[in-house]
């Protein structure tokens, strides 16, 4: 799989734009846990995921976290190049959740192509709208959904992403995804266990009754 | 003030694009309280505010509200034309907070110009990024800030917008802006009063100590 196969609108670029992009690309292999972009750091560039998994999250002044969205194979990450648009006045941190292969497109190269190309600018619009939709979904969850529902939904999502009913995840990590405290997660997971929905073990959580979890998640 | 004076990138449109836009425009006067766009309703079109004030908010299934952002003179509202982009998968409601004069640009006309024009598409990108930034700011508030701080900041904002220290606003309305319950607002306003920061009256709140409110708002 080459960059040309993965970049979503490759065939809408003009030959000279294709060439500028190819010449500027950097391919990277990053280990699980690597911080790829830090809210207030320099402009990292756009990240195009070849394979792996990234997490975009918001970090509070006190070091609390909440996951905004995830990026999977073929996803393009815009907000690691927020310097590109002066109206992006917020900071996200991007971390590799798995070993990840990706291409970095320097912000100034993408920006110069976007400024002259209506198809690239319109594609970027759709990309931003997708992320905006994910954050609005999250806002709805945070505003109107109780934490037990959110944890149940998170466990079901994780299980679908990982393709297993046994999740190797700590209560602390779940708390950081959902923007809450570890104690809250532990208390609710114990309640799920008492309902027979999960089995808690050291360092892992087994989902023992998916229907029960779906019921809790509403 | 004509549409040409107010539309932010008028001089970046080509003559035929200017003509198409002018021919499609609808000028409207709407009364305070009018719902201009309803999440699941038809595509209203983009709204360009000549004068007045609009509020964009999110509505829960149970009828609870939270204000996402406000639109003032010369602001352009994109999400009342969300049909324009398939990636916008969320619904906002737009209400006039004051008597408002505005132009409605039909979504299909704006879309057809945006698809062919890099400047219009890039401008739309900046516009979406601005709103995204406002929603991310709100997410930070909701996640990490206590309600007393948020109410104090809201009162200070309102006072700045209205240019007065006496706000004609109900506790219910404040609750709907901030996505909380009236009882919570009433309890915290009484606390502010006991601290000498506000004076509560029937149907109005007087801000009597702005420094105290700034201190509470953090």
Coordinates of C-alpha atoms in Angstrom, one line a residue:
Chain A
X1 CA 0.0 0.0 0.0
X2 CA 1.5 3.3 -1.1
X3 CA 0.7 6.8 -0.1
X4 CA -1.1 7.3 -3.4
X5 CA -3.4 4.3 -2.5
X6 CA -4.2 5.7 0.9
X7 CA -4.5 9.5 0.4
X8 CA -8.3 10.0 0.0
X9 CA -8.3 12.4 -2.9
X10 CA -5.1 11.6 -4.7
X11 CA -6.7 11.6 -8.1
X12 CA -8.1 15.1 -7.6
X13 CA -4.6 16.6 -7.2
X14 CA -2.9 18.0 -10.3
X15 CA 0.4 16.5 -11.3
X16 CA 2.5 19.3 -9.8
X17 CA 0.5 19.1 -6.6
X18 CA 1.1 15.3 -6.4
X19 CA 4.8 15.9 -6.9
X20 CA 5.0 18.6 -4.2
X21 CA 3.2 16.3 -1.8
X22 CA 5.3 13.2 -2.5
X23 CA 8.6 15.2 -2.2
X24 CA 7.6 16.6 1.2
X25 CA 6.2 13.4 2.8
X26 CA 7.9 11.7 5.7
X27 CA 7.1 8.0 6.6
X28 CA 7.2 7.1 10.2
X29 CA 6.9 4.0 12.4
X30 CA 5.9 4.9 15.9
X31 CA 5.6 2.7 19.0
X32 CA 2.4 2.4 21.0
X33 CA 2.3 5.1 23.6
X34 CA 4.3 7.7 21.5
X35 CA 3.0 11.3 21.7
X36 CA 2.9 12.4 18.1
X37 CA 1.6 15.9 18.7
X38 CA 1.3 18.0 21.7
X39 CA -1.2 20.8 21.9
X40 CA 1.2 23.6 22.3
X41 CA 4.1 22.2 20.4
X42 CA 5.2 23.1 16.9
X43 CA 3.0 22.3 13.9
X44 CA 3.6 18.5 13.4
X45 CA 1.9 18.3 10.0
X46 CA -1.1 16.2 8.8
X47 CA -0.9 12.5 9.8
X48 CA -2.2 9.9 7.4
X49 CA -2.5 6.5 9.1
X50 CA -1.3 3.6 7.0
X51 CA -1.9 1.1 9.8
X52 CA -2.4 1.3 13.5
X53 CA -4.4 3.5 15.8
X54 CA -4.2 7.0 17.1
X55 CA -6.1 8.8 19.9
X56 CA -6.8 12.5 19.9
X57 CA -7.5 13.8 23.4
X58 CA -8.0 17.0 25.3
X59 CA -5.8 17.7 28.4
X60 CA -6.8 19.9 31.3
X61 CA -4.4 22.2 33.2
X62 CA -4.5 19.6 36.0
X63 CA -3.5 16.8 33.7
X64 CA -6.9 15.2 33.3
X65 CA -7.8 13.7 29.9
X66 CA -10.8 13.0 27.7
X67 CA -10.6 11.2 24.4
X68 CA -12.1 13.2 21.5
X69 CA -11.9 10.7 18.7
X70 CA -9.8 7.9 17.3
X71 CA -8.0 7.5 14.0
X72 CA -7.7 4.2 12.2
X73 CA -6.2 2.9 8.9
X74 CA -6.6 5.5 6.1
X75 CA -7.7 8.3 8.5
X76 CA -6.1 11.7 8.1
X77 CA -5.5 13.8 11.1
X78 CA -5.9 17.5 10.6
X79 CA -5.5 19.0 14.0
X80 CA -1.9 18.0 14.3
X81 CA -1.5 20.7 11.7
X82 CA -3.6 23.3 13.4
X83 CA -1.1 26.1 12.6
X84 CA -2.5 25.8 9.0
X85 CA -5.7 27.6 10.0
X86 CA -5.7 30.6 12.2
X87 CA -9.2 29.9 13.3
X88 CA -8.3 26.7 15.0
X89 CA -7.9 28.0 18.5
X90 CA -7.8 24.8 20.5
X91 CA -5.2 22.2 21.3
X92 CA -5.4 18.4 21.0
X93 CA -2.8 15.8 21.9
X94 CA -2.3 12.9 19.5
X95 CA -1.0 9.6 20.9
X96 CA -0.3 6.2 19.2
X97 CA -2.6 3.7 20.9
X98 CA -0.9 0.9 18.9
X99 CA 2.3 0.6 16.9
X100 CA 1.4 2.8 14.0
X101 CA 2.8 3.3 10.4
X102 CA 2.0 6.8 9.1
X103 CA 2.9 9.5 6.7
X104 CA 3.5 13.0 7.9
X105 CA 2.5 15.7 5.4
X106 CA 4.1 19.0 6.3
X107 CA 1.5 21.7 7.1
X108 CA 2.9 24.3 4.8
X109 CA 2.8 22.0 1.8
X110 CA -0.7 20.8 2.4
X111 CA -1.8 24.4 3.1
X112 CA -0.3 25.7 -0.1
X113 CA -2.1 23.1 -2.1
X114 CA -5.4 23.6 -0.2
X115 CA -5.3 27.4 -0.9
X116 CA -5.1 26.8 -4.7
X117 CA -7.3 23.7 -5.0
X118 CA -11.1 23.8 -4.4
X119 CA -11.3 19.9 -4.3
X120 CA -8.6 19.8 -1.5
X121 CA -10.2 22.7 0.4
X122 CA -13.6 21.0 0.1
X123 CA -12.2 17.7 1.2
X124 CA -10.6 19.4 4.2
X125 CA -14.0 20.8 5.0
X126 CA -15.6 17.4 5.0
X127 CA -12.8 16.1 7.2
X128 CA -13.2 18.9 9.7
X129 CA -17.0 18.4 9.7
X130 CA -16.4 14.7 10.5
X131 CA -14.3 15.5 13.5
X132 CA -16.7 18.2 14.6
X133 CA -19.5 15.6 14.4
X134 CA -17.5 13.3 16.7
X135 CA -16.9 16.1 19.2
X136 CA -20.6 17.1 19.1
X137 CA -21.5 13.4 19.8
X138 CA -19.1 13.5 22.7
X139 CA -20.7 16.7 24.0
X140 CA -24.1 15.1 23.9
X141 CA -22.7 12.1 25.9
X142 CA -21.0 14.3 28.4
X143 CA -24.0 16.6 28.9
X144 CA -26.9 14.2 28.9
X145 CA -25.7 10.7 29.6
X146 CA -24.8 9.2 32.9
X147 CA -21.4 7.7 33.5
X148 CA -22.6 4.1 33.8
X149 CA -24.1 4.3 30.3
X150 CA -20.9 5.9 28.9
X151 CA -18.7 3.2 30.5
X152 CA -20.9 0.4 29.2
X153 CA -20.8 1.9 25.7
X154 CA -17.0 2.4 25.9
X155 CA -16.5 -1.3 26.8
X156 CA -18.7 -2.4 23.9
X157 CA -16.8 -0.1 21.5
X158 CA -13.4 -1.3 22.7
X159 CA -14.4 -4.9 22.4
X160 CA -15.5 -4.3 18.8
X161 CA -12.3 -2.4 18.0
X162 CA -10.0 -5.1 19.5
X163 CA -12.2 -8.1 18.4
X164 CA -12.1 -9.7 21.8
X165 CA -14.3 -9.9 24.9
X166 CA -11.3 -9.7 27.2
X167 CA -10.0 -6.1 27.4
X168 CA -6.5 -5.5 28.7
X169 CA -7.2 -2.1 30.1
X170 CA -6.9 -0.4 33.5
X171 CA -9.6 1.5 35.3
X172 CA -7.3 4.6 35.1
X173 CA -7.1 4.3 31.3
X174 CA -10.9 4.1 31.0
X175 CA -11.2 7.2 33.3
X176 CA -8.8 9.1 31.0
X177 CA -10.8 8.2 27.9
X178 CA -14.0 9.4 29.5
X179 CA -12.8 12.4 31.4
X180 CA -13.6 11.1 34.8
X181 CA -11.8 9.8 37.9
X182 CA -10.5 6.2 38.4
X183 CA -12.6 5.8 41.5
X184 CA -15.8 6.4 39.6
X185 CA -14.9 3.8 37.0
X186 CA -14.0 1.2 39.6
X187 CA -17.2 1.8 41.5
X188 CA -19.3 1.4 38.3
X189 CA -17.4 -1.6 37.0
X190 CA -18.0 -3.4 40.4
X191 CA -21.7 -2.6 39.9
X192 CA -21.5 -4.1 36.4
X193 CA -19.9 -7.2 37.9
X194 CA -22.6 -7.6 40.5
X195 CA -25.1 -7.5 37.6
X196 CA -23.1 -10.3 35.8
X197 CA -22.2 -8.1 32.8
X198 CA -18.4 -8.2 33.4
X199 CA -15.7 -10.1 35.2
X200 CA -13.0 -8.0 36.7
X201 CA -9.4 -9.4 36.9
X202 CA -6.0 -7.8 37.6
X203 CA -5.2 -5.8 34.4
X204 CA -8.2 -7.0 32.4
X205 CA -11.9 -6.9 32.1
X206 CA -13.9 -9.7 30.6
X207 CA -17.3 -8.8 29.0
X208 CA -19.4 -11.7 30.1
X209 CA -22.9 -10.5 29.1
X210 CA -22.9 -8.2 26.0
X211 CA -26.7 -7.9 26.1
X212 CA -26.6 -6.7 29.7
X213 CA -24.0 -4.1 28.8
X214 CA -26.1 -2.9 25.8
X215 CA -29.1 -2.6 28.1
X216 CA -27.0 -0.5 30.6
X217 CA -25.6 1.6 27.8
X218 CA -29.2 2.5 26.8
Chain B
X1 CA -25.3 48.4 4.7
X2 CA -25.8 46.0 1.8
X3 CA -25.1 42.3 1.5
X4 CA -22.0 43.1 -0.5
X5 CA -20.6 45.1 2.5
X6 CA -21.3 42.4 5.0
X7 CA -20.5 39.2 3.2
X8 CA -16.9 38.5 4.3
X9 CA -15.3 37.5 1.1
X10 CA -17.4 39.3 -1.5
X11 CA -14.4 40.5 -3.5
X12 CA -13.1 37.0 -3.8
X13 CA -16.2 35.9 -5.7
X14 CA -16.1 36.0 -9.5
X15 CA -18.8 38.2 -11.2
X16 CA -21.0 35.3 -12.1
X17 CA -20.8 33.9 -8.6
X18 CA -21.7 37.3 -7.1
X19 CA -24.7 37.4 -9.4
X20 CA -25.9 33.9 -8.5
X21 CA -25.6 34.7 -4.9
X22 CA -27.5 38.0 -5.1
X23 CA -30.2 36.4 -7.2
X24 CA -30.8 33.7 -4.6
X25 CA -30.7 35.8 -1.4
X26 CA -33.6 36.3 0.8
X27 CA -33.7 39.2 3.3
X28 CA -35.6 38.5 6.6
X29 CA -36.5 40.4 9.7
X30 CA -37.2 38.0 12.6
X31 CA -38.6 38.7 16.0
X32 CA -36.7 37.9 19.2
X33 CA -37.5 34.3 20.1
X34 CA -38.0 33.0 16.6
X35 CA -36.6 29.6 15.9
X36 CA -34.8 30.0 12.6
X37 CA -33.5 26.5 12.2
X38 CA -34.5 23.3 13.8
X39 CA -32.0 20.4 14.0
X40 CA -34.0 17.9 12.0
X41 CA -35.9 20.4 9.8
X42 CA -35.1 21.1 6.1
X43 CA -32.0 22.8 5.1
X44 CA -32.6 26.5 6.0
X45 CA -29.6 27.9 4.3
X46 CA -26.7 30.0 5.5
X47 CA -27.6 32.9 7.7
X48 CA -25.7 36.2 7.5
X49 CA -26.5 38.5 10.3
X50 CA -27.0 42.2 9.4
X51 CA -27.9 43.2 12.9
X52 CA -29.2 41.4 15.9
X53 CA -28.2 38.3 17.8
X54 CA -28.6 34.5 17.2
X55 CA -28.0 31.6 19.5
X56 CA -27.0 28.1 18.4
X57 CA -27.8 25.4 20.9
X58 CA -28.0 21.7 21.3
X59 CA -31.2 20.1 22.5
X60 CA -31.4 16.8 24.3
X61 CA -34.1 14.2 23.8
X62 CA -35.6 15.4 27.1
X63 CA -35.7 19.0 26.0
X64 CA -32.7 20.2 27.9
X65 CA -30.5 22.8 26.2
X66 CA -27.0 24.1 26.1
X67 CA -25.8 27.1 24.2
X68 CA -23.0 26.3 21.8
X69 CA -22.2 29.8 20.5
X70 CA -23.7 33.1 19.6
X71 CA -23.8 35.0 16.3
X72 CA -23.6 38.7 16.1
X73 CA -23.5 41.4 13.4
X74 CA -21.7 40.2 10.3
X75 CA -21.4 36.6 11.5
X76 CA -22.3 33.8 9.1
X77 CA -24.1 30.7 10.3
X78 CA -23.0 27.6 8.6
X79 CA -24.8 24.8 10.5
X80 CA -28.3 26.0 9.4
X81 CA -27.1 24.7 6.0
X82 CA -25.7 21.4 7.3
X83 CA -27.3 19.5 4.4
X84 CA -24.5 21.1 2.3
X85 CA -21.9 18.7 3.8
X86 CA -22.6 15.1 4.3
X87 CA -20.0 14.9 7.1
X88 CA -22.0 17.2 9.4
X89 CA -23.8 14.6 11.4
X90 CA -25.2 16.7 14.2
X91 CA -28.1 19.0 14.8
X92 CA -28.1 22.5 16.2
X93 CA -31.1 24.8 16.8
X94 CA -30.8 28.4 15.9
X95 CA -32.9 31.0 17.7
X96 CA -33.1 34.8 17.5
X97 CA -32.1 36.2 20.9
X98 CA -32.9 39.7 19.7
X99 CA -34.9 41.1 16.8
X100 CA -32.6 40.3 14.0
X101 CA -32.1 41.3 10.3
X102 CA -30.4 38.7 8.2
X103 CA -29.9 37.4 4.8
X104 CA -30.6 33.7 4.0
X105 CA -28.2 32.2 1.3
X106 CA -29.8 29.0 0.0
X107 CA -27.6 26.0 0.7
X108 CA -27.4 24.7 -2.8
X109 CA -26.3 28.1 -4.2
X110 CA -23.5 28.4 -1.6
X111 CA -22.5 24.8 -2.1
X112 CA -22.2 25.1 -5.9
X113 CA -20.0 28.2 -5.5
X114 CA -17.9 26.5 -2.7
X115 CA -17.3 23.5 -4.9
X116 CA -15.8 25.5 -7.7
X117 CA -14.0 28.2 -5.6
X118 CA -10.9 27.6 -3.5
X119 CA -11.3 30.9 -1.8
X120 CA -14.9 30.2 -0.7
X121 CA -14.0 26.7 0.4
X122 CA -11.1 27.9 2.4
X123 CA -13.1 30.7 3.9
X124 CA -15.7 28.0 4.9
X125 CA -12.9 26.0 6.5
X126 CA -11.9 29.0 8.6
X127 CA -15.6 29.5 9.6
X128 CA -16.0 25.9 10.6
X129 CA -12.8 26.0 12.5
X130 CA -14.0 29.1 14.5
X131 CA -17.2 27.3 15.5
X132 CA -15.2 24.2 16.3
X133 CA -13.0 26.2 18.5
X134 CA -16.0 27.7 20.4
X135 CA -17.4 24.2 20.9
X136 CA -14.0 22.9 22.1
X137 CA -13.8 25.8 24.6
X138 CA -17.3 24.8 25.8
X139 CA -16.2 21.2 26.2
X140 CA -13.3 22.4 28.4
X141 CA -15.7 24.4 30.5
X142 CA -18.2 21.5 30.8
X143 CA -15.4 19.0 31.6
X144 CA -13.1 20.8 33.9
X145 CA -14.9 23.9 35.3
X146 CA -17.4 23.9 38.2
X147 CA -20.8 25.4 37.7
X148 CA -20.2 28.4 40.0
X149 CA -17.3 29.5 37.8
X150 CA -19.3 29.0 34.6
X151 CA -22.3 31.0 35.9
X152 CA -20.0 33.8 37.1
X153 CA -18.3 33.9 33.6
X154 CA -21.7 33.8 31.9
X155 CA -23.0 36.8 33.9
X156 CA -19.9 38.8 33.0
X157 CA -20.2 37.9 29.3
X158 CA -23.9 38.8 29.2
X159 CA -23.2 42.1 30.9
X160 CA -20.5 42.9 28.3
X161 CA -22.8 41.9 25.4
X162 CA -25.8 43.9 26.8
X163 CA -23.7 46.8 28.0
X164 CA -25.4 46.9 31.4
X165 CA -25.0 45.6 34.9
X166 CA -28.7 44.8 35.3
X167 CA -29.5 41.7 33.3
X168 CA -33.1 40.9 32.6
X169 CA -32.8 37.2 32.5
X170 CA -34.4 34.3 34.4
X171 CA -32.6 31.5 36.3
X172 CA -34.3 29.1 33.8
X173 CA -32.7 30.9 30.9
X174 CA -29.3 30.8 32.5
X175 CA -29.7 27.1 33.1
X176 CA -30.6 26.5 29.4
X177 CA -27.5 28.4 28.3
X178 CA -25.3 26.3 30.5
X179 CA -27.0 23.0 30.2
X180 CA -27.9 22.6 33.9
X181 CA -31.0 22.8 36.0
X182 CA -32.7 25.9 37.3
X183 CA -32.4 24.8 40.9
X184 CA -28.6 24.7 40.5
X185 CA -28.5 28.2 39.1
X186 CA -30.8 29.5 41.8
X187 CA -28.7 28.0 44.6
X188 CA -25.4 29.4 43.2
X189 CA -26.9 32.8 42.5
X190 CA -28.0 33.0 46.1
X191 CA -24.5 32.1 47.1
X192 CA -23.2 34.9 44.9
X193 CA -25.6 37.3 46.6
X194 CA -24.4 36.3 50.0
X195 CA -20.9 37.2 48.8
X196 CA -22.1 40.6 47.7
X197 CA -21.4 39.9 44.0
X198 CA -25.0 40.2 42.7
X199 CA -28.4 41.5 43.8
X200 CA -31.3 39.2 42.8
X201 CA -34.7 40.7 41.9
X202 CA -37.8 39.4 40.3
X203 CA -36.9 38.9 36.6
X204 CA -33.5 40.6 36.9
X205 CA -30.0 40.2 38.3
X206 CA -27.8 43.2 39.1
X207 CA -24.1 42.6 39.0
X208 CA -23.0 44.6 42.0
X209 CA -19.3 43.6 42.3
X210 CA -17.6 42.7 39.0
X211 CA -14.3 42.0 40.6
X212 CA -15.9 39.5 43.0
X213 CA -17.5 37.8 40.0
X214 CA -14.2 37.7 38.1
X215 CA -12.6 36.2 41.2
X216 CA -15.3 33.5 41.3
X217 CA -15.1 32.8 37.6
X218 CA -11.4 32.0 38.1

